[in-house]
Every structure is written in C-alpha cells, then in structure tokens.
Coordinates of C-alpha atoms and ligand atoms in Angstrom, one line a residue:
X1394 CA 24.5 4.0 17.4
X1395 CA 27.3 3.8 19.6
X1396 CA 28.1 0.7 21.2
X1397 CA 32.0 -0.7 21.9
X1398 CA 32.6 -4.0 22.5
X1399 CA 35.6 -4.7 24.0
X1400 CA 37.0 -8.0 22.3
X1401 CA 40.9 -7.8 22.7
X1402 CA 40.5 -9.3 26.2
X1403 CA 40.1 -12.4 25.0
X1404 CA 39.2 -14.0 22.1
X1405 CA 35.6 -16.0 22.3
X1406 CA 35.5 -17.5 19.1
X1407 CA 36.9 -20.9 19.9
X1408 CA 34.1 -21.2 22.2
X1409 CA 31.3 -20.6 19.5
X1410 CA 28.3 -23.0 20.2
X1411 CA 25.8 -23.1 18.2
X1412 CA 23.3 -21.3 21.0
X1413 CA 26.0 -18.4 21.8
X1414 CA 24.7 -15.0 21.0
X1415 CA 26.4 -12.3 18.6
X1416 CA 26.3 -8.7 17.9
X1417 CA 26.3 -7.9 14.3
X1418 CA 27.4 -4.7 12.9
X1419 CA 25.1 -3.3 9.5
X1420 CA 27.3 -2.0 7.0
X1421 CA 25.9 0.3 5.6
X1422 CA 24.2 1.9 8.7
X1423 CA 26.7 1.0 11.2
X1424 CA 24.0 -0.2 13.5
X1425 CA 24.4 -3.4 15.7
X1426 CA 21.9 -6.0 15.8
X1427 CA 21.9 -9.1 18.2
X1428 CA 21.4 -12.6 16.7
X1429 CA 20.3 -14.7 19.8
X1430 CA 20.3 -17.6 19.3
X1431 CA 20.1 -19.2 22.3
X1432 CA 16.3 -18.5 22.2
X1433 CA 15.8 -19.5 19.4
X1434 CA 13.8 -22.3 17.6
X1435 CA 14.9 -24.5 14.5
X1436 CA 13.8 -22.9 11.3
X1437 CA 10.8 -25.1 10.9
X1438 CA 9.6 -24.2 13.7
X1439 CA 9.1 -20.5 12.8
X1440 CA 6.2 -21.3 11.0
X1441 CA 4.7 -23.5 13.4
X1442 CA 2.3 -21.0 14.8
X1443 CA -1.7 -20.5 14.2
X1444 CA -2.0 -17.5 11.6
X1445 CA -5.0 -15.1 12.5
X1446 CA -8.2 -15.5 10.1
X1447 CA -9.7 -12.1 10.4
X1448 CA -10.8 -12.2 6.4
X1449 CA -14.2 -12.0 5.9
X1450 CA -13.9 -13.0 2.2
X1451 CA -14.6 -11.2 -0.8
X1452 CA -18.0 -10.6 -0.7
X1453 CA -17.1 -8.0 2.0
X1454 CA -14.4 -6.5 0.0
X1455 CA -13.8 -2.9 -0.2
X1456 CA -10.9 -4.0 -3.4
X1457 CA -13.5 -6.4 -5.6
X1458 CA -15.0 -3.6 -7.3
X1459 CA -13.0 -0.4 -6.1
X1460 CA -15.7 1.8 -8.2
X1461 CA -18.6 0.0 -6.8
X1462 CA -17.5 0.1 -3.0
X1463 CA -17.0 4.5 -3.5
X1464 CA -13.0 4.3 -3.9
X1465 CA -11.1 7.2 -5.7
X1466 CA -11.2 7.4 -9.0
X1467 CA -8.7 5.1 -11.0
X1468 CA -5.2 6.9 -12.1
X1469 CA -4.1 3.8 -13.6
X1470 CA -5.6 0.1 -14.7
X1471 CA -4.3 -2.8 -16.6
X1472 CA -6.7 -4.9 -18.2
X1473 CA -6.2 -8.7 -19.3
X1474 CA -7.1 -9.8 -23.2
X1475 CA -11.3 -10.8 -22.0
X1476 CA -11.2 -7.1 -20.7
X1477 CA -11.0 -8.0 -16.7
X1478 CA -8.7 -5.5 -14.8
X1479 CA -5.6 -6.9 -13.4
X1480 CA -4.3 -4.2 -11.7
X1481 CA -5.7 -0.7 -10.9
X1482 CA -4.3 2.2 -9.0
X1483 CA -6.2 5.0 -6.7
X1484 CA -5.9 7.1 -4.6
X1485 CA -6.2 6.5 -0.8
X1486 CA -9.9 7.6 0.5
X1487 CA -7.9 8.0 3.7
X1488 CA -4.9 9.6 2.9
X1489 CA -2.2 10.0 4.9
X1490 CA -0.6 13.0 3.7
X1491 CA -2.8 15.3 0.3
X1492 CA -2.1 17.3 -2.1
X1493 CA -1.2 20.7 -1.6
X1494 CA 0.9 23.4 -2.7
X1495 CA 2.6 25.0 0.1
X1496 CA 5.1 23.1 2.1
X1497 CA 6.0 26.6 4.0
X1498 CA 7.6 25.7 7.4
X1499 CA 5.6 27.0 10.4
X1500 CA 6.9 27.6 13.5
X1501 CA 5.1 27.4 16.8
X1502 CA 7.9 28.1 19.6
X1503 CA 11.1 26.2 19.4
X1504 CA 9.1 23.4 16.9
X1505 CA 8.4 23.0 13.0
X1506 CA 5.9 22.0 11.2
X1507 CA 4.3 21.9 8.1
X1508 CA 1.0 21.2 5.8
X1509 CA 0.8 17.5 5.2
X1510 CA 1.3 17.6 1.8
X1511 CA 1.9 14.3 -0.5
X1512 CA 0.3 12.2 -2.7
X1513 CA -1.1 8.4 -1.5
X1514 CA -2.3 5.9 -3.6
X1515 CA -3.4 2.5 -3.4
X1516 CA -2.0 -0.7 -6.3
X1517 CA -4.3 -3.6 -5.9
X1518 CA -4.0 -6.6 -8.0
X1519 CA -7.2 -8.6 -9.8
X1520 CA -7.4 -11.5 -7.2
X1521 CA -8.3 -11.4 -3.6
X1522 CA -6.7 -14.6 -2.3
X1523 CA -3.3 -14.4 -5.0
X1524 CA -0.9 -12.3 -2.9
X1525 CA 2.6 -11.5 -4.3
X1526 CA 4.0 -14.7 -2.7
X1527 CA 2.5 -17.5 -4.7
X1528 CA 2.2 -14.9 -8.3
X1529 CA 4.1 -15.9 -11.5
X1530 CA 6.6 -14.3 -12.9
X1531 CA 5.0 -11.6 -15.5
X1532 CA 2.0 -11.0 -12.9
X1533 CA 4.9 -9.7 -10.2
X1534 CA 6.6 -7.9 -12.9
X1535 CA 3.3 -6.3 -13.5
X1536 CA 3.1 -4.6 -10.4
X1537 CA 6.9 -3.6 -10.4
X1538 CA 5.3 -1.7 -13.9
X1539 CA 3.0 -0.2 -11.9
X1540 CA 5.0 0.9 -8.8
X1541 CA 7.5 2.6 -12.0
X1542 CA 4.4 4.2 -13.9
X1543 CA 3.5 6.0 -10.6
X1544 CA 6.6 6.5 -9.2
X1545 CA 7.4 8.6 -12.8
X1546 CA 4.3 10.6 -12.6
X1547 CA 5.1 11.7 -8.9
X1548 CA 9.0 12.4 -8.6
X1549 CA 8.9 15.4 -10.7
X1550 CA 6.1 17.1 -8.8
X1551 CA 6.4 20.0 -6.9
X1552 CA 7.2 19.8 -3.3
X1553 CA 7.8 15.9 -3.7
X1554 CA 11.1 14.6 -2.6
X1555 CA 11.1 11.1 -1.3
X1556 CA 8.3 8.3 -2.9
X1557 CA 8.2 5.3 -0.2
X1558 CA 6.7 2.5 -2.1
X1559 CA 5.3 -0.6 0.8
X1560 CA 3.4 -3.6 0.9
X1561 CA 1.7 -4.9 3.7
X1562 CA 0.5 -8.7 4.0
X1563 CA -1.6 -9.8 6.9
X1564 CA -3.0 -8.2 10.1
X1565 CA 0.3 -8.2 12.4
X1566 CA 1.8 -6.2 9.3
X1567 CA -0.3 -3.4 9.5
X1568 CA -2.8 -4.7 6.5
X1569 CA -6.2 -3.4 7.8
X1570 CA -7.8 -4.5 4.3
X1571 CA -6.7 -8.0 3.3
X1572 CA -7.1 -7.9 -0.5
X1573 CA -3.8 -7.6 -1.6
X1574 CA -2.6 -4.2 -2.4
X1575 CA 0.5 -2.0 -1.7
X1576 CA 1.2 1.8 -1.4
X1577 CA 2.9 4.7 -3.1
X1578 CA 3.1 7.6 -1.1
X1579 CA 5.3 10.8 -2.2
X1580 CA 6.1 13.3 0.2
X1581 CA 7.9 16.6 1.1
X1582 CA 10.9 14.7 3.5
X1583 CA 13.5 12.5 3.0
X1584 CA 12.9 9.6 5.1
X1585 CA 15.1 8.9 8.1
X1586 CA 15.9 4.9 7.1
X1587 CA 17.1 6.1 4.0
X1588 CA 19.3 9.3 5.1
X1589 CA 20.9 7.2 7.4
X1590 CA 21.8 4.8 4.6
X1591 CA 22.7 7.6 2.1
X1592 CA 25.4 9.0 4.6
X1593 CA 25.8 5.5 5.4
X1594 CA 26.9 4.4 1.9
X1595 CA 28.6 8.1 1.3
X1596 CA 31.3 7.9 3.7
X1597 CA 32.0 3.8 2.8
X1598 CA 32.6 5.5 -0.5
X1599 CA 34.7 7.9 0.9
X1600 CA 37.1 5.6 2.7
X1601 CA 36.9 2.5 0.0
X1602 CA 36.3 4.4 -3.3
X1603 CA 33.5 1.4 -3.9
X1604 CA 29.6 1.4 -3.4
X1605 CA 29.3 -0.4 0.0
X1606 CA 26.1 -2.0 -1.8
X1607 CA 28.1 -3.2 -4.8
X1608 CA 30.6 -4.7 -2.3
X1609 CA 27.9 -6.4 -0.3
X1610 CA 25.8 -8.1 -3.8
X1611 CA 29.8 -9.3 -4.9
X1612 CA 30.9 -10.6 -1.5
X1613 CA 27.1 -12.6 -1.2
X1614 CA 27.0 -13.8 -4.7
X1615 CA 30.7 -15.3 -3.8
X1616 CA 30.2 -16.5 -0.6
X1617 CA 27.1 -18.3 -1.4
X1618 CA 26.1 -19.2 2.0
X1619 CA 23.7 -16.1 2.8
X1620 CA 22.0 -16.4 -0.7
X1621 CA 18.2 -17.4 -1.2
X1622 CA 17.9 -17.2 -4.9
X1623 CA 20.2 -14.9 -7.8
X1624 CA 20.1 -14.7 -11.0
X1625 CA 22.7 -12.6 -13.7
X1626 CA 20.8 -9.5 -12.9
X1627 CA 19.3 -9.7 -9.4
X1628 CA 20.2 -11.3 -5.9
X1629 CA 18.4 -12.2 -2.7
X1630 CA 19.5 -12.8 0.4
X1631 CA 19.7 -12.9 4.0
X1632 CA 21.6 -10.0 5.4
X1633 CA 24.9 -10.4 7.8
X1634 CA 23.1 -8.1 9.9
X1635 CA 19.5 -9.3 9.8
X1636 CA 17.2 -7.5 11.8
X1637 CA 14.7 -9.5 12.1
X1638 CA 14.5 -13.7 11.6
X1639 CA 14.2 -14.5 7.6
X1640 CA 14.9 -11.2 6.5
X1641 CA 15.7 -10.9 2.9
X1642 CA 17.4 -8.0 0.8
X1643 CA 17.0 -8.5 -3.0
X1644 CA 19.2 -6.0 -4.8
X1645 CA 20.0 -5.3 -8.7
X1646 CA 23.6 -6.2 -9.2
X1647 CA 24.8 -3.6 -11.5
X1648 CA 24.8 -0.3 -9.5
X1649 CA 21.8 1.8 -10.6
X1650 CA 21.2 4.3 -7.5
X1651 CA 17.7 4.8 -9.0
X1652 CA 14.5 2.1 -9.2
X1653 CA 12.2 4.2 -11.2
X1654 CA 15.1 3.8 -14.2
X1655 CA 14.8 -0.2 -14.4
X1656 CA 14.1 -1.5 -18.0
X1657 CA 11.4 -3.9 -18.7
X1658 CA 13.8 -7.0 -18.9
X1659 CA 15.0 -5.9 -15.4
X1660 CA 11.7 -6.1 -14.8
X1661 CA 11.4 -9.5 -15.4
X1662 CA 14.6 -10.4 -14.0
X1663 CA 13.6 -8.8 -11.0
X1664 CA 10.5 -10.6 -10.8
X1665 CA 12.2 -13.7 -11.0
X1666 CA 14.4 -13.7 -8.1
X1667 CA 11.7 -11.1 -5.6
X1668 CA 8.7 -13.6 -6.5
X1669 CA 11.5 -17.3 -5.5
X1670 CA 12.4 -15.2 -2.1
X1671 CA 8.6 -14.2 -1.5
X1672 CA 7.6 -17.4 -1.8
X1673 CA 10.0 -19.1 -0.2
X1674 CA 9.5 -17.0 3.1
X1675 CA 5.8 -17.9 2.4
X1676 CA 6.4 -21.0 2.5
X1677 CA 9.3 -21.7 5.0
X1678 CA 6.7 -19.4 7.4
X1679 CA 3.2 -20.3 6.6
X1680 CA 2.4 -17.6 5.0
X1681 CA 3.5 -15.1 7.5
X1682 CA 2.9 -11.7 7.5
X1683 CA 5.1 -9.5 6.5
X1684 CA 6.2 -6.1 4.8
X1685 CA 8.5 -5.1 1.8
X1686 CA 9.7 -1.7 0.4
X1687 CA 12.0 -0.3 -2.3
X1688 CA 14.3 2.0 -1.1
X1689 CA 15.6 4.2 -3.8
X1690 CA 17.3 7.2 -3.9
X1691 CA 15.2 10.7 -2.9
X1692 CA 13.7 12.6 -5.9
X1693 CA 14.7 15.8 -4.3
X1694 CA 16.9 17.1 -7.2
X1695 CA 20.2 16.0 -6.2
X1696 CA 22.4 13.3 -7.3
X1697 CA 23.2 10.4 -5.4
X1698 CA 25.7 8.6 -7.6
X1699 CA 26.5 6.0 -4.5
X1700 CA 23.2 4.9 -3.6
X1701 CA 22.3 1.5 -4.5
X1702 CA 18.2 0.4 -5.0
X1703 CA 16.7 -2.6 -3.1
X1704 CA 14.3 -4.1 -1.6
X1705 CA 13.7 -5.2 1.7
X1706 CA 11.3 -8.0 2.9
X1707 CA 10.9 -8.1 6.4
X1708 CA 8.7 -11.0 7.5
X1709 CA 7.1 -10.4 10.9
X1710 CA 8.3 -13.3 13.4
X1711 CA 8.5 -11.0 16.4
X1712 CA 7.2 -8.0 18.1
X1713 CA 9.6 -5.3 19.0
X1714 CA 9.7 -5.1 22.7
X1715 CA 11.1 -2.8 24.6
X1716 CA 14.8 -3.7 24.8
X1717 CA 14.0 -2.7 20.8
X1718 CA 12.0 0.2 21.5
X1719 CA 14.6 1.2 23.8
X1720 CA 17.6 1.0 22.2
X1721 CA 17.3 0.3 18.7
X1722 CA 19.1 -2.6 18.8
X1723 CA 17.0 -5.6 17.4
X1724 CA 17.5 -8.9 17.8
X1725 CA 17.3 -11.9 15.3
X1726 CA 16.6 -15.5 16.9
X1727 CA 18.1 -17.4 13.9
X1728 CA 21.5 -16.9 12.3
X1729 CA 21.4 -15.5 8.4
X1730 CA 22.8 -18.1 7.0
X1731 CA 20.8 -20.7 8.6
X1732 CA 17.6 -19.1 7.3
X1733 CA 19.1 -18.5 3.9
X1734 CA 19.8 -22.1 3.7
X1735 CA 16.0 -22.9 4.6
X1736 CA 14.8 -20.4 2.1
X1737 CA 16.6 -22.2 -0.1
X1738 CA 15.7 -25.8 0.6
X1739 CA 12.0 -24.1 0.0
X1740 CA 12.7 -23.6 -3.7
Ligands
LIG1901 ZN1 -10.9 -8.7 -2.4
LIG1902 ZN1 26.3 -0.1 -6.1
LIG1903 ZN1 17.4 -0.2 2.7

C-alpha cells in the first residue's frame, strides 16, 4: 500500500485533541491503518451492545457426542482421569479443501488452477458453554497441545505447505456451530497475510540486521503503555497499528520463527498470558465475538530464520464497509493504548 502523507507543511501535533484522527503505519506490513477517533465511543461502551442468542443449547448439538451426531472419525482425543473426553479432533464433514495427491497446476486460458487439496480438521473442547475466554490455565494449554500434535502430523505431508490454525467465537465471527471448537487446515499455498509479513519482516532484517518482531515485543514490554498482560516468556498487547478496536497480538519473546517447536512449559506460559488477554477482551466486550490465529512460518521446506510466531485476536467491533473493502485501509475507533489500558483494568 502506497499512501504519502505529506507532513513537512506543517506540523499538527501541537494540535492533538483527544477526537483528532491518525494514520498509523504497520511495521511489519507497511500498511496504514486509520484510528478515528473522533467517532468513537469510550471503551466501556464497546460492549454495551445486545449480543445475538442464536444457540439452541446442547441438546441440539452437533459437538456433544461427535460420534453419535455422524462426525468423522476421531484422529485425536484427550480424556480426563473418570474417562470423559476433554478434547477430541476430526476431520471436517465439510471440508474445505481434501486430501489428494496431485497439486498439478491446470491451466484454462490466461488462469491457474488446481485440485483443492488439504487437510481440515475440527478441535472441540469437552464443554459447550466454556469457551477459550473464561478456561484455566492447563485447559488452554491443552488445546495449544493439540493445535501442536496436529500441526506435527500435517507439515511434513506431501503437497502441504502452509497449516492456518483459527478459532471462531460467535455468529458475526463466522461460527456457524456454537460449541466451541477451532480449525486446522493445511494446504498447498502459502497464505497472502503471511507472505506479506515474511517479506515484511525480511527486508526490516535487511536494513536493521534485527527481527522487526523481536524489536516490536522489546519496545512494548519497555514502553508499557500498549501492554495487556506479559509474563518472562510471553506478551500481549495492543498493536501501534491496530486494525480493528481491542485488537491484541500475543507473541513469544524469545525469537522462535516456528509454533509447532514450543515446549510444554512454553505451553503453559503461553497459556498464561493468551487465556488473561482472552478474557479480558471477553470481559471488557461482553463476550464479543471474535477470531484468533497463529501465524507461523510456512512448512514449505524453506527456512525462515526472521519470522517470528504469534497470535492474533481480532475481536469483532465493526463490519468492514466499503471504504475497507475498497482500499484496505481499516480503521480503529479507539486508540491502542487506550484499549490496552482497559484490558488491563479487566484483570
Ligand atoms: Zn455442544
Ligand atoms: Zn524475533
Ligand atoms: Zn501476523
């Protein structure tokens, strides 16, 4: 994205009220995002808003006894001491991409395409009305287990070369069942988000011999003001250039290009500070809906020494209309630091 601002006219920053509007510049992507917040509400007020109720309660629930309802055949359960499941995997009746074993390109005049090939499974955890927010620690860390377990078995297959792991919460996040579950899926292409921050973090290498992600988890953990919750190993915050209001990044803070590689007292760790952000968003939001997803470095067979993991929670405050749609740009109604320091005051 291309977009020059002209600021050596004059200098505006004397003149900073708290409604003026800024363009913020991603770091790592080098896209700009608006944070308007003229429009914008105070951050209680975010979750001041009637939540759809479109649950229609276990009894109608595909997840309560996955075998029972016809779902796909478990590749992976966890079971507590009395012998109750806690977590299962399977994969997606519906898949969105299956397996195959061609990935052959096909041409049909000037365009490509090829077999939807990929794997898509399904991680649901024991209890239908515990989502992720309000889990304890060892029960989140438990699902991180489970996203690594699959994430293992997948990367070293044949024609896979990017494994998008997601979680959907409520209907305006694309949840169509509301059980809580997330996704694995492993396919052929490296995703577009994540090229553009694997050039993105390539050439800040390039010109600053330093991981632009390492710089951003020591200049947060420093500055204090944009962080939710950290502990040694892990940090959450609110990004500089949030995309959307209450966004939050939780990142490892020693460089590891690679999630499927975290220990199990990462795990832990990491459970720690992702479950404190999760459920402070829940709570700062009422339990809005919203999505998170690792990004990790492709399993295409290359190295990627100046990647960095994370996670990103994107809770969904707005709809992308089509100023978004149009140009890309997105625009945030609450500053970062404001929300981060709401977060906090949730803890
Ligand atoms: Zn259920
Ligand atoms: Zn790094
Ligand atoms: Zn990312």
């Amino acid at each position: 994205m291309n977009i020059s601002i002209n600021n050596s006219k004059e200098n505006h920053s004397d003149e900073k009220t708290k409604s003026s509007s800024e363009l913020r510049q991603d770091i790592v992507s080098g896209d700009w995002v608006v944070i308007a917040t003229g429009r914008a509400k105070r951050p209680d007020e975010f979750g001041n808003v009637q939540r759809s109720q479109d649950d229609k309660g276990i009894e109608n629930c595909l997840f309560e006894d996955p075998v029972a309802s016809g779902q796909e055949k478990d590749v992976l359960i966890y079971h507590r001491a009395d012998g109750d499941w806690t977590l299962r995997v399977f994969p997606n009746k519906y898949p969105a991409l299956s397996p195959g074993k061609s990935i052959k390109k096909i041409s049909d005049g000037p365009y490509l395409s090829m077999p939807g090939v990929g794997y898509h499974e399904i991680v649901v955890t024991r209890d239908h009305y515990k989502q992720l927010a309000i889990m304890d620690v060892m029960e989140i860390a438990e699902v991180f287990d489970a996203y690594q377990d699959r994430y293992l078995e997948h990367m070293s297959k044949k024609n896979v070369n990017y494994i998008a792991v997601f979680h959907n919460h409520g209907k305006e996040s694309g949840a169509s069942i509301p059980h809580p579950h997330s996704q694995l899926m492993a396919v052929p292409v490296v995703a577009p988000y994540i090229k553009l921050e694997l050039d993105g973090a390539a050439k800040y290498h390039k010109s600053n011999k330093e991981c632009v992600f390492c710089t951003i988890v020591e200049h947060e953990s420093q500055e204090g003001k944009r962080v939710v919750f950290e502990n040694d190993q892990f940090i959450a915050f609110c990004p500089f250039a949030s995309r959307a209001a209450f966004e939050v990044h939780v990142m490892p803070k020693k460089h590891s290009p690679y999630f499927e590689r975290i220990t199990d007292e990462q795990k832990i760790k990491l459970a720690e500070v992702f479950g404190k952000a999760l459920g402070a968003v829940y709570k700062a939001l009422n339990d809005p809906p919203y999505n998170f997803y690792i990004h990790s470095a492709p399993c295409d067979g290359s190295d990627y020494p100046h990647y960095h993991w994370h996670i990103e929670i994107l809770p969904h405050t707005s709809t992308w209309a089509g100023f978004e749609l149009d140009t890309g740009i997105e625009i945030s109604t609450i500053q970062p630091e404001v929300a981060a320091e709401y977060l906090r005051s949730q803890l």
